[in-house]
PDB file of C-alpha atoms in Angstrom:
ATOM      1  CA  UNK A   1     -22.432  -9.908  14.202  1.00 69.00           C
ATOM      2  CA  UNK A   2     -18.894 -10.215  12.851  1.00 84.00           C
ATOM      3  CA  UNK A   3     -17.967  -9.075   9.389  1.00 96.00           C
ATOM      4  CA  UNK A   4     -16.293 -11.120   6.684  1.00 98.00           C
ATOM      5  CA  UNK A   5     -13.430 -10.143   4.432  1.00 98.00           C
ATOM      6  CA  UNK A   6     -12.949 -12.319   1.369  1.00 98.00           C
ATOM      7  CA  UNK A   7      -9.395 -12.322   0.053  1.00 98.00           C
ATOM      8  CA  UNK A   8      -8.607 -13.535  -3.453  1.00 98.00           C
ATOM      9  CA  UNK A   9      -4.903 -14.186  -3.930  1.00 98.00           C
ATOM     10  CA  UNK A  10      -2.627 -14.730  -0.946  1.00 97.00           C
ATOM     11  CA  UNK A  11       0.750 -13.309  -1.812  1.00 95.00           C
ATOM     12  CA  UNK A  12       2.426 -10.705   0.384  1.00 95.00           C
ATOM     13  CA  UNK A  13      -0.374  -8.150  -0.065  1.00 97.00           C
ATOM     14  CA  UNK A  14      -3.230 -10.623   0.218  1.00 98.00           C
ATOM     15  CA  UNK A  15      -1.734 -12.088   3.369  1.00 98.00           C
ATOM     16  CA  UNK A  16      -1.305  -8.581   4.761  1.00 98.00           C
ATOM     17  CA  UNK A  17      -5.042  -7.960   4.317  1.00 98.00           C
ATOM     18  CA  UNK A  18      -5.766 -11.274   6.032  1.00 98.00           C
ATOM     19  CA  UNK A  19      -3.612 -10.458   9.056  1.00 98.00           C
ATOM     20  CA  UNK A  20      -5.146  -6.975   9.407  1.00 98.00           C
ATOM     21  CA  UNK A  21      -8.727  -8.236   9.201  1.00 98.00           C
ATOM     22  CA  UNK A  22      -8.106 -11.020  11.696  1.00 98.00           C
ATOM     23  CA  UNK A  23      -6.550  -8.523  14.113  1.00 98.00           C
ATOM     24  CA  UNK A  24      -9.673  -6.370  13.815  1.00 97.00           C
ATOM     25  CA  UNK A  25     -11.899  -9.289  14.808  1.00 98.00           C
ATOM     26  CA  UNK A  26     -13.208 -10.044  11.322  1.00 98.00           C
ATOM     27  CA  UNK A  27     -13.811 -13.459   9.837  1.00 98.00           C
ATOM     28  CA  UNK A  28     -11.649 -14.065   6.773  1.00 98.00           C
ATOM     29  CA  UNK A  29     -12.324 -16.389   3.861  1.00 98.00           C
ATOM     30  CA  UNK A  30      -9.442 -16.876   1.422  1.00 98.00           C
ATOM     31  CA  UNK A  31      -9.070 -18.427  -1.988  1.00 98.00           C
ATOM     32  CA  UNK A  32      -5.799 -19.133  -3.774  1.00 97.00           C
ATOM     33  CA  UNK A  33      -5.287 -22.155  -6.044  1.00 95.00           C
ATOM     34  CA  UNK A  34      -1.521 -22.191  -5.490  1.00 95.00           C
ATOM     35  CA  UNK A  35      -0.149 -25.289  -3.720  1.00 93.00           C
ATOM     36  CA  UNK A  36       0.743 -24.684  -0.079  1.00 96.00           C
ATOM     37  CA  UNK A  37      -1.064 -21.320  -0.122  1.00 97.00           C
ATOM     38  CA  UNK A  38      -2.794 -21.962   3.191  1.00 98.00           C
ATOM     39  CA  UNK A  39       0.417 -23.132   4.857  1.00 98.00           C
ATOM     40  CA  UNK A  40       2.256 -19.999   3.740  1.00 97.00           C
ATOM     41  CA  UNK A  41      -0.580 -17.725   4.839  1.00 98.00           C
ATOM     42  CA  UNK A  42      -0.826 -19.208   8.326  1.00 98.00           C
ATOM     43  CA  UNK A  43       2.951 -18.878   8.756  1.00 97.00           C
ATOM     44  CA  UNK A  44       2.701 -15.249   7.594  1.00 96.00           C
ATOM     45  CA  UNK A  45      -0.038 -14.474  10.113  1.00 97.00           C
ATOM     46  CA  UNK A  46       1.920 -16.136  12.916  1.00 96.00           C
ATOM     47  CA  UNK A  47       4.962 -13.996  12.090  1.00 94.00           C
ATOM     48  CA  UNK A  48       2.901 -10.787  12.040  1.00 95.00           C
ATOM     49  CA  UNK A  49       0.760 -11.470  15.100  1.00 96.00           C
ATOM     50  CA  UNK A  50       3.204 -10.233  17.748  1.00 94.00           C
ATOM     51  CA  UNK A  51       3.357  -6.806  16.076  1.00 93.00           C
ATOM     52  CA  UNK A  52      -0.417  -6.699  15.773  1.00 96.00           C
ATOM     53  CA  UNK A  53      -0.702  -7.619  19.441  1.00 95.00           C
ATOM     54  CA  UNK A  54       1.544  -4.667  20.339  1.00 92.00           C
ATOM     55  CA  UNK A  55      -0.694  -2.328  18.352  1.00 90.00           C
ATOM     56  CA  UNK A  56      -3.769  -3.733  20.064  1.00 93.00           C
ATOM     57  CA  UNK A  57      -6.117  -6.489  19.000  1.00 97.00           C
ATOM     58  CA  UNK A  58      -9.864  -6.046  18.666  1.00 96.00           C
ATOM     59  CA  UNK A  59     -12.242  -8.112  20.749  1.00 95.00           C
ATOM     60  CA  UNK A  60     -12.499 -11.581  19.280  1.00 95.00           C
ATOM     61  CA  UNK A  61      -9.382 -11.232  17.157  1.00 97.00           C
ATOM     62  CA  UNK A  62      -7.936 -14.648  16.363  1.00 98.00           C
ATOM     63  CA  UNK A  63      -5.948 -16.370  13.600  1.00 98.00           C
ATOM     64  CA  UNK A  64      -8.462 -19.190  13.946  1.00 97.00           C
ATOM     65  CA  UNK A  65     -11.073 -17.060  12.180  1.00 98.00           C
ATOM     66  CA  UNK A  66      -9.328 -17.687   8.855  1.00 98.00           C
ATOM     67  CA  UNK A  67     -10.814 -20.243   6.478  1.00 98.00           C
ATOM     68  CA  UNK A  68      -9.567 -21.315   3.057  1.00 98.00           C
ATOM     69  CA  UNK A  69     -12.080 -22.524   0.469  1.00 98.00           C
ATOM     70  CA  UNK A  70     -11.784 -24.409  -2.802  1.00 96.00           C
ATOM     71  CA  UNK A  71     -13.449 -21.993  -5.236  1.00 96.00           C
ATOM     72  CA  UNK A  72     -13.905 -18.327  -5.947  1.00 95.00           C
ATOM     73  CA  UNK A  73     -17.678 -18.744  -5.889  1.00 96.00           C
ATOM     74  CA  UNK A  74     -17.591 -20.269  -2.420  1.00 97.00           C
ATOM     75  CA  UNK A  75     -15.234 -17.536  -1.218  1.00 98.00           C
ATOM     76  CA  UNK A  76     -17.650 -14.673  -1.917  1.00 98.00           C
ATOM     77  CA  UNK A  77     -20.578 -16.196  -0.033  1.00 97.00           C
ATOM     78  CA  UNK A  78     -21.448 -13.945   2.890  1.00 96.00           C
ATOM     79  CA  UNK A  79     -18.698 -11.435   2.129  1.00 98.00           C
ATOM     80  CA  UNK A  80     -19.043  -7.900   3.483  1.00 98.00           C
ATOM     81  CA  UNK A  81     -15.951  -6.817   1.531  1.00 98.00           C
ATOM     82  CA  UNK A  82     -13.933  -8.557  -1.192  1.00 98.00           C
ATOM     83  CA  UNK A  83     -10.262  -7.811  -1.805  1.00 98.00           C
ATOM     84  CA  UNK A  84      -8.554  -8.969  -5.022  1.00 98.00           C
ATOM     85  CA  UNK A  85      -4.771  -9.404  -4.971  1.00 97.00           C
ATOM     86  CA  UNK A  86      -3.833 -11.434  -8.046  1.00 97.00           C
ATOM     87  CA  UNK A  87      -0.619 -10.643  -9.997  1.00 94.00           C
ATOM     88  CA  UNK A  88      -0.371  -7.249 -11.667  1.00 95.00           C
ATOM     89  CA  UNK A  89      -1.488  -8.289 -15.153  1.00 95.00           C
ATOM     90  CA  UNK A  90      -4.459  -6.369 -16.515  1.00 96.00           C
ATOM     91  CA  UNK A  91      -6.094  -9.221 -18.435  1.00 97.00           C
ATOM     92  CA  UNK A  92      -5.820 -11.534 -15.430  1.00 97.00           C
ATOM     93  CA  UNK A  93      -7.288  -8.930 -13.103  1.00 98.00           C
ATOM     94  CA  UNK A  94     -10.149  -8.239 -15.510  1.00 98.00           C
ATOM     95  CA  UNK A  95     -10.927 -11.947 -15.707  1.00 98.00           C
ATOM     96  CA  UNK A  96     -10.914 -12.441 -11.931  1.00 98.00           C
ATOM     97  CA  UNK A  97     -12.841  -9.244 -11.205  1.00 98.00           C
ATOM     98  CA  UNK A  98     -15.493 -10.152 -13.780  1.00 98.00           C
ATOM     99  CA  UNK A  99     -15.914 -13.538 -12.102  1.00 98.00           C
ATOM    100  CA  UNK A 100     -16.151 -11.900  -8.674  1.00 98.00           C
ATOM    101  CA  UNK A 101     -18.683  -9.386  -9.961  1.00 98.00           C
ATOM    102  CA  UNK A 102     -20.796 -12.189 -11.398  1.00 98.00           C
ATOM    103  CA  UNK A 103     -20.674 -14.297  -8.233  1.00 98.00           C
ATOM    104  CA  UNK A 104     -20.973 -11.728  -5.442  1.00 98.00           C
ATOM    105  CA  UNK A 105     -24.092  -9.996  -4.163  1.00 96.00           C
ATOM    106  CA  UNK A 106     -24.529  -6.750  -6.146  1.00 94.00           C
ATOM    107  CA  UNK A 107     -24.058  -4.468  -3.139  1.00 95.00           C
ATOM    108  CA  UNK A 108     -20.744  -5.961  -2.027  1.00 98.00           C
ATOM    109  CA  UNK A 109     -17.725  -3.722  -2.607  1.00 98.00           C
ATOM    110  CA  UNK A 110     -14.894  -5.370  -4.544  1.00 98.00           C
ATOM    111  CA  UNK A 111     -11.531  -3.687  -3.992  1.00 98.00           C
ATOM    112  CA  UNK A 112      -8.488  -4.332  -6.160  1.00 98.00           C
ATOM    113  CA  UNK A 113      -5.069  -3.949  -4.582  1.00 97.00           C
ATOM    114  CA  UNK A 114      -3.589  -2.892  -7.921  1.00 96.00           C
ATOM    115  CA  UNK A 115      -0.745  -0.432  -7.604  1.00 94.00           C
ATOM    116  CA  UNK A 116      -1.033   0.914 -11.122  1.00 93.00           C
ATOM    117  CA  UNK A 117      -4.191   0.140 -13.105  1.00 96.00           C
ATOM    118  CA  UNK A 118      -7.141   2.520 -13.334  1.00 97.00           C
ATOM    119  CA  UNK A 119     -10.511   1.283 -12.039  1.00 98.00           C
ATOM    120  CA  UNK A 120     -12.308   2.057 -15.315  1.00 98.00           C
ATOM    121  CA  UNK A 121      -9.988  -0.412 -17.046  1.00 97.00           C
ATOM    122  CA  UNK A 122     -10.621  -2.999 -14.332  1.00 98.00           C
ATOM    123  CA  UNK A 123     -14.403  -2.631 -14.634  1.00 98.00           C
ATOM    124  CA  UNK A 124     -14.568  -3.309 -18.378  1.00 97.00           C
ATOM    125  CA  UNK A 125     -15.669  -6.963 -18.262  1.00 97.00           C
ATOM    126  CA  UNK A 126     -17.960  -6.600 -15.248  1.00 97.00           C
ATOM    127  CA  UNK A 127     -21.644  -6.685 -16.184  1.00 96.00           C
ATOM    128  CA  UNK A 128     -23.541  -7.160 -12.912  1.00 97.00           C
ATOM    129  CA  UNK A 129     -22.530  -4.127 -10.830  1.00 98.00           C
ATOM    130  CA  UNK A 130     -19.308  -2.715 -12.307  1.00 98.00           C
ATOM    131  CA  UNK A 131     -19.351   0.463 -10.226  1.00 98.00           C
ATOM    132  CA  UNK A 132     -18.622  -1.448  -7.015  1.00 98.00           C
ATOM    133  CA  UNK A 133     -15.320  -2.658  -8.495  1.00 98.00           C
ATOM    134  CA  UNK A 134     -12.831  -0.028  -7.291  1.00 98.00           C
ATOM    135  CA  UNK A 135      -9.156   0.382  -6.597  1.00 98.00           C
ATOM    136  CA  UNK A 136      -8.298  -0.136  -2.932  1.00 98.00           C
ATOM    137  CA  UNK A 137      -4.521   0.118  -2.965  1.00 98.00           C
ATOM    138  CA  UNK A 138      -2.721  -0.556   0.342  1.00 97.00           C
ATOM    139  CA  UNK A 139       0.923  -0.403   1.345  1.00 95.00           C
ATOM    140  CA  UNK A 140       3.229  -3.152   2.559  1.00 93.00           C
ATOM    141  CA  UNK A 141       3.026  -4.287   5.319  1.00 94.00           C
ATOM    142  CA  UNK A 142      -0.744  -3.992   4.949  1.00 97.00           C
ATOM    143  CA  UNK A 143      -1.366  -5.233   8.480  1.00 96.00           C
ATOM    144  CA  UNK A 144       0.505  -2.226   9.936  1.00 93.00           C
ATOM    145  CA  UNK A 145       0.433   0.669   7.455  1.00 93.00           C
ATOM    146  CA  UNK A 146      -3.002   2.289   7.561  1.00 93.00           C
ATOM    147  CA  UNK A 147      -3.177   4.093   4.202  1.00 96.00           C
ATOM    148  CA  UNK A 148      -5.456   2.707   1.490  1.00 97.00           C
ATOM    149  CA  UNK A 149      -6.012   4.671  -1.711  1.00 97.00           C
ATOM    150  CA  UNK A 150      -9.623   4.405  -2.921  1.00 98.00           C
ATOM    151  CA  UNK A 151     -10.275   5.178  -6.571  1.00 98.00           C
ATOM    152  CA  UNK A 152     -13.586   4.904  -8.387  1.00 98.00           C
ATOM    153  CA  UNK A 153     -14.012   4.352 -12.114  1.00 97.00           C
ATOM    154  CA  UNK A 154     -16.448   5.721 -14.675  1.00 97.00           C
ATOM    155  CA  UNK A 155     -19.198   3.381 -13.443  1.00 97.00           C
ATOM    156  CA  UNK A 156     -18.629   4.126  -9.753  1.00 97.00           C
ATOM    157  CA  UNK A 157     -21.155   6.185  -7.820  1.00 97.00           C
ATOM    158  CA  UNK A 158     -20.385   8.389  -4.824  1.00 97.00           C
ATOM    159  CA  UNK A 159     -22.391   6.110  -2.543  1.00 97.00           C
ATOM    160  CA  UNK A 160     -20.167   3.171  -3.458  1.00 98.00           C
ATOM    161  CA  UNK A 161     -17.008   5.064  -2.532  1.00 97.00           C
ATOM    162  CA  UNK A 162     -18.625   6.186   0.722  1.00 97.00           C
ATOM    163  CA  UNK A 163     -19.561   2.595   1.524  1.00 97.00           C
ATOM    164  CA  UNK A 164     -15.979   1.516   0.811  1.00 98.00           C
ATOM    165  CA  UNK A 165     -14.620   4.285   3.057  1.00 97.00           C
ATOM    166  CA  UNK A 166     -16.719   3.061   5.942  1.00 97.00           C
ATOM    167  CA  UNK A 167     -15.662  -0.564   5.489  1.00 98.00           C
ATOM    168  CA  UNK A 168     -11.947   0.174   5.335  1.00 98.00           C
ATOM    169  CA  UNK A 169     -12.238   2.448   8.349  1.00 97.00           C
ATOM    170  CA  UNK A 170     -13.700  -0.524  10.222  1.00 97.00           C
ATOM    171  CA  UNK A 171     -10.485  -2.330   9.332  1.00 97.00           C
ATOM    172  CA  UNK A 172      -8.646   0.500  11.139  1.00 96.00           C
ATOM    173  CA  UNK A 173      -7.349   1.965   7.900  1.00 96.00           C
ATOM    174  CA  UNK A 174      -7.140   5.567   6.708  1.00 94.00           C
ATOM    175  CA  UNK A 175      -8.879   5.685   3.338  1.00 96.00           C
ATOM    176  CA  UNK A 176      -7.576   8.354   0.975  1.00 95.00           C
ATOM    177  CA  UNK A 177     -10.145   9.022  -1.757  1.00 96.00           C
ATOM    178  CA  UNK A 178      -8.288   9.879  -4.963  1.00 95.00           C
ATOM    179  CA  UNK A 179     -10.145  12.669  -6.742  1.00 92.00           C
ATOM    180  CA  UNK A 180      -9.422  11.494 -10.284  1.00 94.00           C
ATOM    181  CA  UNK A 181      -8.230   8.132 -11.574  1.00 95.00           C
ATOM    182  CA  UNK A 182      -4.685   8.054 -12.896  1.00 94.00           C
ATOM    183  CA  UNK A 183      -2.165   5.269 -13.422  1.00 94.00           C
ATOM    184  CA  UNK A 184      -0.204   4.645 -10.242  1.00 94.00           C
ATOM    185  CA  UNK A 185      -2.659   6.652  -8.098  1.00 95.00           C
ATOM    186  CA  UNK A 186      -0.824   9.032  -5.712  1.00 93.00           C
ATOM    187  CA  UNK A 187       1.706   7.438  -3.385  1.00 94.00           C
ATOM    188  CA  UNK A 188       3.222   5.024  -5.894  1.00 93.00           C
ATOM    189  CA  UNK A 189       3.818   7.836  -8.361  1.00 92.00           C
ATOM    190  CA  UNK A 190       5.770   9.653  -5.659  1.00 91.00           C
ATOM    191  CA  UNK A 191       7.716   6.564  -4.652  1.00 91.00           C
ATOM    192  CA  UNK A 192       8.514   5.711  -8.272  1.00 90.00           C
ATOM    193  CA  UNK A 193      10.014   9.162  -8.811  1.00 89.00           C
ATOM    194  CA  UNK A 194      12.414   8.621  -5.902  1.00 91.00           C
ATOM    195  CA  UNK A 195      13.095   5.059  -7.049  1.00 90.00           C
ATOM    196  CA  UNK A 196      14.091   6.211 -10.563  1.00 89.00           C
ATOM    197  CA  UNK A 197      16.494   8.790  -9.146  1.00 90.00           C
ATOM    198  CA  UNK A 198      17.970   6.184  -6.800  1.00 92.00           C
ATOM    199  CA  UNK A 199      18.601   3.781  -9.686  1.00 91.00           C
ATOM    200  CA  UNK A 200      20.369   6.526 -11.640  1.00 91.00           C
ATOM    201  CA  UNK A 201      22.606   7.318  -8.661  1.00 93.00           C
ATOM    202  CA  UNK A 202      23.612   3.657  -8.385  1.00 93.00           C
ATOM    203  CA  UNK A 203      24.009   3.286 -12.140  1.00 93.00           C
ATOM    204  CA  UNK A 204      26.204   6.389 -12.389  1.00 92.00           C
ATOM    205  CA  UNK A 205      28.416   5.317  -9.495  1.00 95.00           C
ATOM    206  CA  UNK A 206      27.387   8.257  -7.326  1.00 94.00           C
ATOM    207  CA  UNK A 207      26.276   6.134  -4.366  1.00 94.00           C
ATOM    208  CA  UNK A 208      25.675   2.576  -3.222  1.00 93.00           C
ATOM    209  CA  UNK A 209      22.263   1.236  -2.247  1.00 92.00           C
ATOM    210  CA  UNK A 210      23.264   1.474   1.397  1.00 91.00           C
ATOM    211  CA  UNK A 211      24.344   5.115   1.102  1.00 93.00           C
ATOM    212  CA  UNK A 212      21.108   6.068  -0.652  1.00 92.00           C
ATOM    213  CA  UNK A 213      19.012   4.332   2.005  1.00 90.00           C
ATOM    214  CA  UNK A 214      20.999   6.131   4.714  1.00 89.00           C
ATOM    215  CA  UNK A 215      20.237   9.458   3.025  1.00 91.00           C
ATOM    216  CA  UNK A 216      16.532   8.708   3.303  1.00 89.00           C
ATOM    217  CA  UNK A 217      16.531   7.079   6.757  1.00 84.00           C
ATOM    218  CA  UNK A 218      18.582   9.781   8.489  1.00 84.00           C
ATOM    219  CA  UNK A 219      17.443  12.738   6.404  1.00 84.00           C
ATOM    220  CA  UNK A 220      14.259  13.329   4.473  1.00 86.00           C
ATOM    221  CA  UNK A 221      12.557  10.142   5.644  1.00 86.00           C
ATOM    222  CA  UNK A 222      12.472  11.271   9.257  1.00 81.00           C
ATOM    223  CA  UNK A 223      10.693  14.483   8.301  1.00 79.00           C
ATOM    224  CA  UNK A 224       8.390  12.830   5.795  1.00 82.00           C
ATOM    225  CA  UNK A 225       7.092  10.371   8.377  1.00 79.00           C
ATOM    226  CA  UNK A 226       5.633  13.288  10.316  1.00 70.00           C
ATOM    227  CA  UNK A 227       4.980  16.081   7.828  1.00 70.00           C
ATOM    228  CA  UNK A 228       5.010  14.647   4.336  1.00 77.00           C
ATOM    229  CA  UNK A 229       6.408  16.592   1.386  1.00 80.00           C
ATOM    230  CA  UNK A 230       4.593  19.918   1.246  1.00 79.00           C
ATOM    231  CA  UNK A 231       4.575  20.779   4.935  1.00 73.00           C
ATOM    232  CA  UNK A 232       8.287  19.886   5.120  1.00 78.00           C
ATOM    233  CA  UNK A 233       9.033  22.407   2.372  1.00 75.00           C
ATOM    234  CA  UNK A 234       6.696  24.941   3.995  1.00 80.00           C
ATOM    235  CA  UNK A 235       8.989  24.929   7.031  1.00 72.00           C
ATOM    236  CA  UNK A 236      12.007  25.341   4.736  1.00 75.00           C
ATOM    237  CA  UNK A 237      10.719  28.829   3.911  1.00 73.00           C
ATOM    238  CA  UNK A 238      11.132  30.042   7.458  1.00 75.00           C
ATOM    239  CA  UNK A 239       8.586  32.452   8.935  1.00 75.00           C
ATOM    240  CA  UNK A 240       7.206  33.262   5.484  1.00 73.00           C
ATOM    241  CA  UNK A 241       6.583  29.611   4.762  1.00 76.00           C
ATOM    242  CA  UNK A 242       5.969  28.074   1.362  1.00 74.00           C
ATOM    243  CA  UNK A 243       5.805  31.355  -0.577  1.00 78.00           C
ATOM    244  CA  UNK A 244       9.341  32.307   0.447  1.00 73.00           C
ATOM    245  CA  UNK A 245      10.545  28.754  -0.107  1.00 72.00           C
ATOM    246  CA  UNK A 246       9.250  28.796  -3.690  1.00 73.00           C
ATOM    247  CA  UNK A 247      10.755  32.226  -4.332  1.00 77.00           C
ATOM    248  CA  UNK A 248      14.138  31.155  -3.003  1.00 79.00           C
ATOM    249  CA  UNK A 249      14.404  27.577  -4.185  1.00 74.00           C
ATOM    250  CA  UNK A 250      11.839  27.496  -6.979  1.00 69.00           C
ATOM    251  CA  UNK A 251      14.362  28.364  -9.717  1.00 74.00           C
ATOM    252  CA  UNK A 252      16.299  25.210  -8.809  1.00 70.00           C
ATOM    253  CA  UNK A 253      13.383  23.202 -10.173  1.00 66.00           C
ATOM    254  CA  UNK A 254      14.523  24.249 -13.635  1.00 68.00           C
ATOM    255  CA  UNK A 255      18.024  22.873 -13.116  1.00 67.00           C
ATOM    256  CA  UNK A 256      18.781  19.600 -14.908  1.00 66.00           C
ATOM    257  CA  UNK A 257      19.193  17.615 -11.713  1.00 69.00           C
ATOM    258  CA  UNK A 258      16.412  15.124 -12.071  1.00 68.00           C
ATOM    259  CA  UNK A 259      16.360  12.241 -14.522  1.00 66.00           C
ATOM    260  CA  UNK A 260      12.678  11.570 -14.953  1.00 67.00           C
ATOM    261  CA  UNK A 261      13.094   8.502 -17.122  1.00 73.00           C
ATOM    262  CA  UNK A 262      14.262   5.333 -15.434  1.00 68.00           C
ATOM    263  CA  UNK A 263      17.678   4.015 -16.462  1.00 67.00           C
ATOM    264  CA  UNK A 264      17.855   0.885 -18.575  1.00 78.00           C
ATOM    265  CA  UNK A 265      17.934  -2.157 -16.317  1.00 67.00           C
ATOM    266  CA  UNK A 266      21.181  -3.580 -17.640  1.00 81.00           C
ATOM    267  CA  UNK A 267      22.695  -6.718 -16.139  1.00 85.00           C
ATOM    268  CA  UNK A 268      25.396  -4.518 -14.624  1.00 85.00           C
ATOM    269  CA  UNK A 269      22.847  -2.246 -12.868  1.00 77.00           C
ATOM    270  CA  UNK A 270      20.815  -5.219 -11.665  1.00 77.00           C
ATOM    271  CA  UNK A 271      23.954  -6.794 -10.208  1.00 83.00           C
ATOM    272  CA  UNK A 272      24.887  -3.549  -8.432  1.00 79.00           C
ATOM    273  CA  UNK A 273      21.440  -3.213  -6.869  1.00 68.00           C
ATOM    274  CA  UNK A 274      21.157  -6.868  -5.877  1.00 76.00           C
ATOM    275  CA  UNK A 275      24.676  -7.028  -4.426  1.00 84.00           C
ATOM    276  CA  UNK A 276      24.089  -3.798  -2.507  1.00 75.00           C
ATOM    277  CA  UNK A 277      20.833  -5.022  -0.992  1.00 66.00           C
ATOM    278  CA  UNK A 278      22.336  -8.400  -0.093  1.00 79.00           C
ATOM    279  CA  UNK A 279      25.179  -6.585   1.645  1.00 82.00           C
ATOM    280  CA  UNK A 280      22.658  -4.524   3.620  1.00 74.00           C
ATOM    281  CA  UNK A 281      20.674  -7.631   4.579  1.00 77.00           C
ATOM    282  CA  UNK A 282      23.898  -9.179   5.909  1.00 82.00           C
ATOM    283  CA  UNK A 283      22.604 -12.708   5.591  1.00 82.00           C
ATOM    284  CA  UNK A 284      19.491 -12.096   7.674  1.00 80.00           C
ATOM    285  CA  UNK A 285      16.419 -13.949   6.387  1.00 79.00           C
ATOM    286  CA  UNK A 286      13.466 -11.928   5.133  1.00 72.00           C
ATOM    287  CA  UNK A 287      11.298 -13.062   8.065  1.00 78.00           C
ATOM    288  CA  UNK A 288      13.817 -11.546  10.503  1.00 82.00           C
ATOM    289  CA  UNK A 289      13.953  -8.294   8.539  1.00 74.00           C
ATOM    290  CA  UNK A 290      10.146  -8.259   8.454  1.00 75.00           C
ATOM    291  CA  UNK A 291       9.975  -8.479  12.252  1.00 80.00           C
ATOM    292  CA  UNK A 292      12.599  -5.733  12.650  1.00 78.00           C
ATOM    293  CA  UNK A 293      10.661  -3.474  10.283  1.00 75.00           C
ATOM    294  CA  UNK A 294       7.383  -4.242  12.034  1.00 80.00           C
ATOM    295  CA  UNK A 295       8.753  -3.469  15.498  1.00 85.00           C
ATOM    296  CA  UNK A 296       9.993  -0.124  14.181  1.00 81.00           C
ATOM    297  CA  UNK A 297       6.676   0.691  12.496  1.00 78.00           C
ATOM    298  CA  UNK A 298       4.665  -0.101  15.614  1.00 82.00           C
ATOM    299  CA  UNK A 299       6.669   2.447  17.596  1.00 85.00           C
ATOM    300  CA  UNK A 300       6.683   4.947  14.725  1.00 82.00           C
ATOM    301  CA  UNK A 301       2.905   4.735  14.304  1.00 78.00           C
ATOM    302  CA  UNK A 302       2.524   5.595  17.980  1.00 81.00           C
ATOM    303  CA  UNK A 303       4.643   8.697  17.437  1.00 80.00           C
ATOM    304  CA  UNK A 304       2.731   9.736  14.324  1.00 74.00           C
ATOM    305  CA  UNK A 305      -0.545   9.412  16.201  1.00 73.00           C
ATOM    306  CA  UNK A 306       0.863  11.453  19.084  1.00 78.00           C
ATOM    307  CA  UNK A 307       2.182  14.310  16.940  1.00 73.00           C
ATOM    308  CA  UNK A 308      -0.402  14.375  14.140  1.00 65.00           C
ATOM    309  CA  UNK A 309      -3.752  13.987  15.943  1.00 60.00           C
ATOM    310  CA  UNK A 310      -5.328  16.499  13.555  1.00 53.00           C
ATOM    311  CA  UNK A 311      -5.472  13.694  10.983  1.00 48.00           C
ATOM    312  CA  UNK A 312      -8.478  12.464  12.910  1.00 47.00           C
ATOM    313  CA  UNK A 313     -10.434  15.431  11.590  1.00 43.00           C
ATOM    314  CA  UNK A 314      -9.834  14.741   7.905  1.00 43.00           C
ATOM    315  CA  UNK A 315     -12.641  12.232   7.466  1.00 43.00           C
ATOM    316  CA  UNK A 316     -13.608  13.664   4.096  1.00 40.00           C
ATOM    317  CA  UNK A 317     -10.315  12.768   2.452  1.00 43.00           C
ATOM    318  CA  UNK A 318      -8.280  10.499   4.742  1.00 42.00           C
TER     319      UNK A 318
END
């Protein structure tokens, strides 16, 4: 019997969940009151499908297994997993999650795609089964990138997180259970740190957006895609590994290089960033850039799987 993913909110992230679930042979029921939401979603899935086909489609996978409905209550009927993707406003998310909690069967996991809010805050207005309302934060493009951060709140029980892990694994994702809830979870906090530094470099005239992206693409990004941050630095210590690296380069952490606070988003800085990105895009539409990125990620994911097979043994955490 096929499983059903219910998706609430069909922006970029919601549509990414839809494409992934369809590719895994799930039925998908979607609700979004925005005009033309269904038209935009079906165009999104069509654009993503060739990349999903290259990765490998599950038996029965088909865009035809997507159905839009007219109400939130209708959307949750028969759901095995519910994914909320409404705009990142806490009061709005609380309102929608409370309605989902009231309408859905009490054992159904409700994941929020929030990139910043803590699950305890999201659970506040839920009265039926608040513990099953968790953070399930993915990464764009959701239909290709396998990481999903799972975070439970004060009302969440271990069994509910374990049930969520199993469901997201069936969607061919790698669930990372975050040990303690914190704003921004794990990956976004890391990305935001780099993003703040990048904005300062542009603002101070040190580099253009293109030069900064080149520094990542041809430098640290290549290593990070295989080894992440800590293992990369472990190798920087030579035969003695991380201990020698910290002894040698640790004092540099005290140097006033980093600017932890983000620069003020002045009109001048915004113009610099926008003009730089438009120059990099070179007039190519977003859909074309999406396909280029997806083709790259499909090949890169194959390489990661080839060179990091030990990730398969980390079921307890990822």
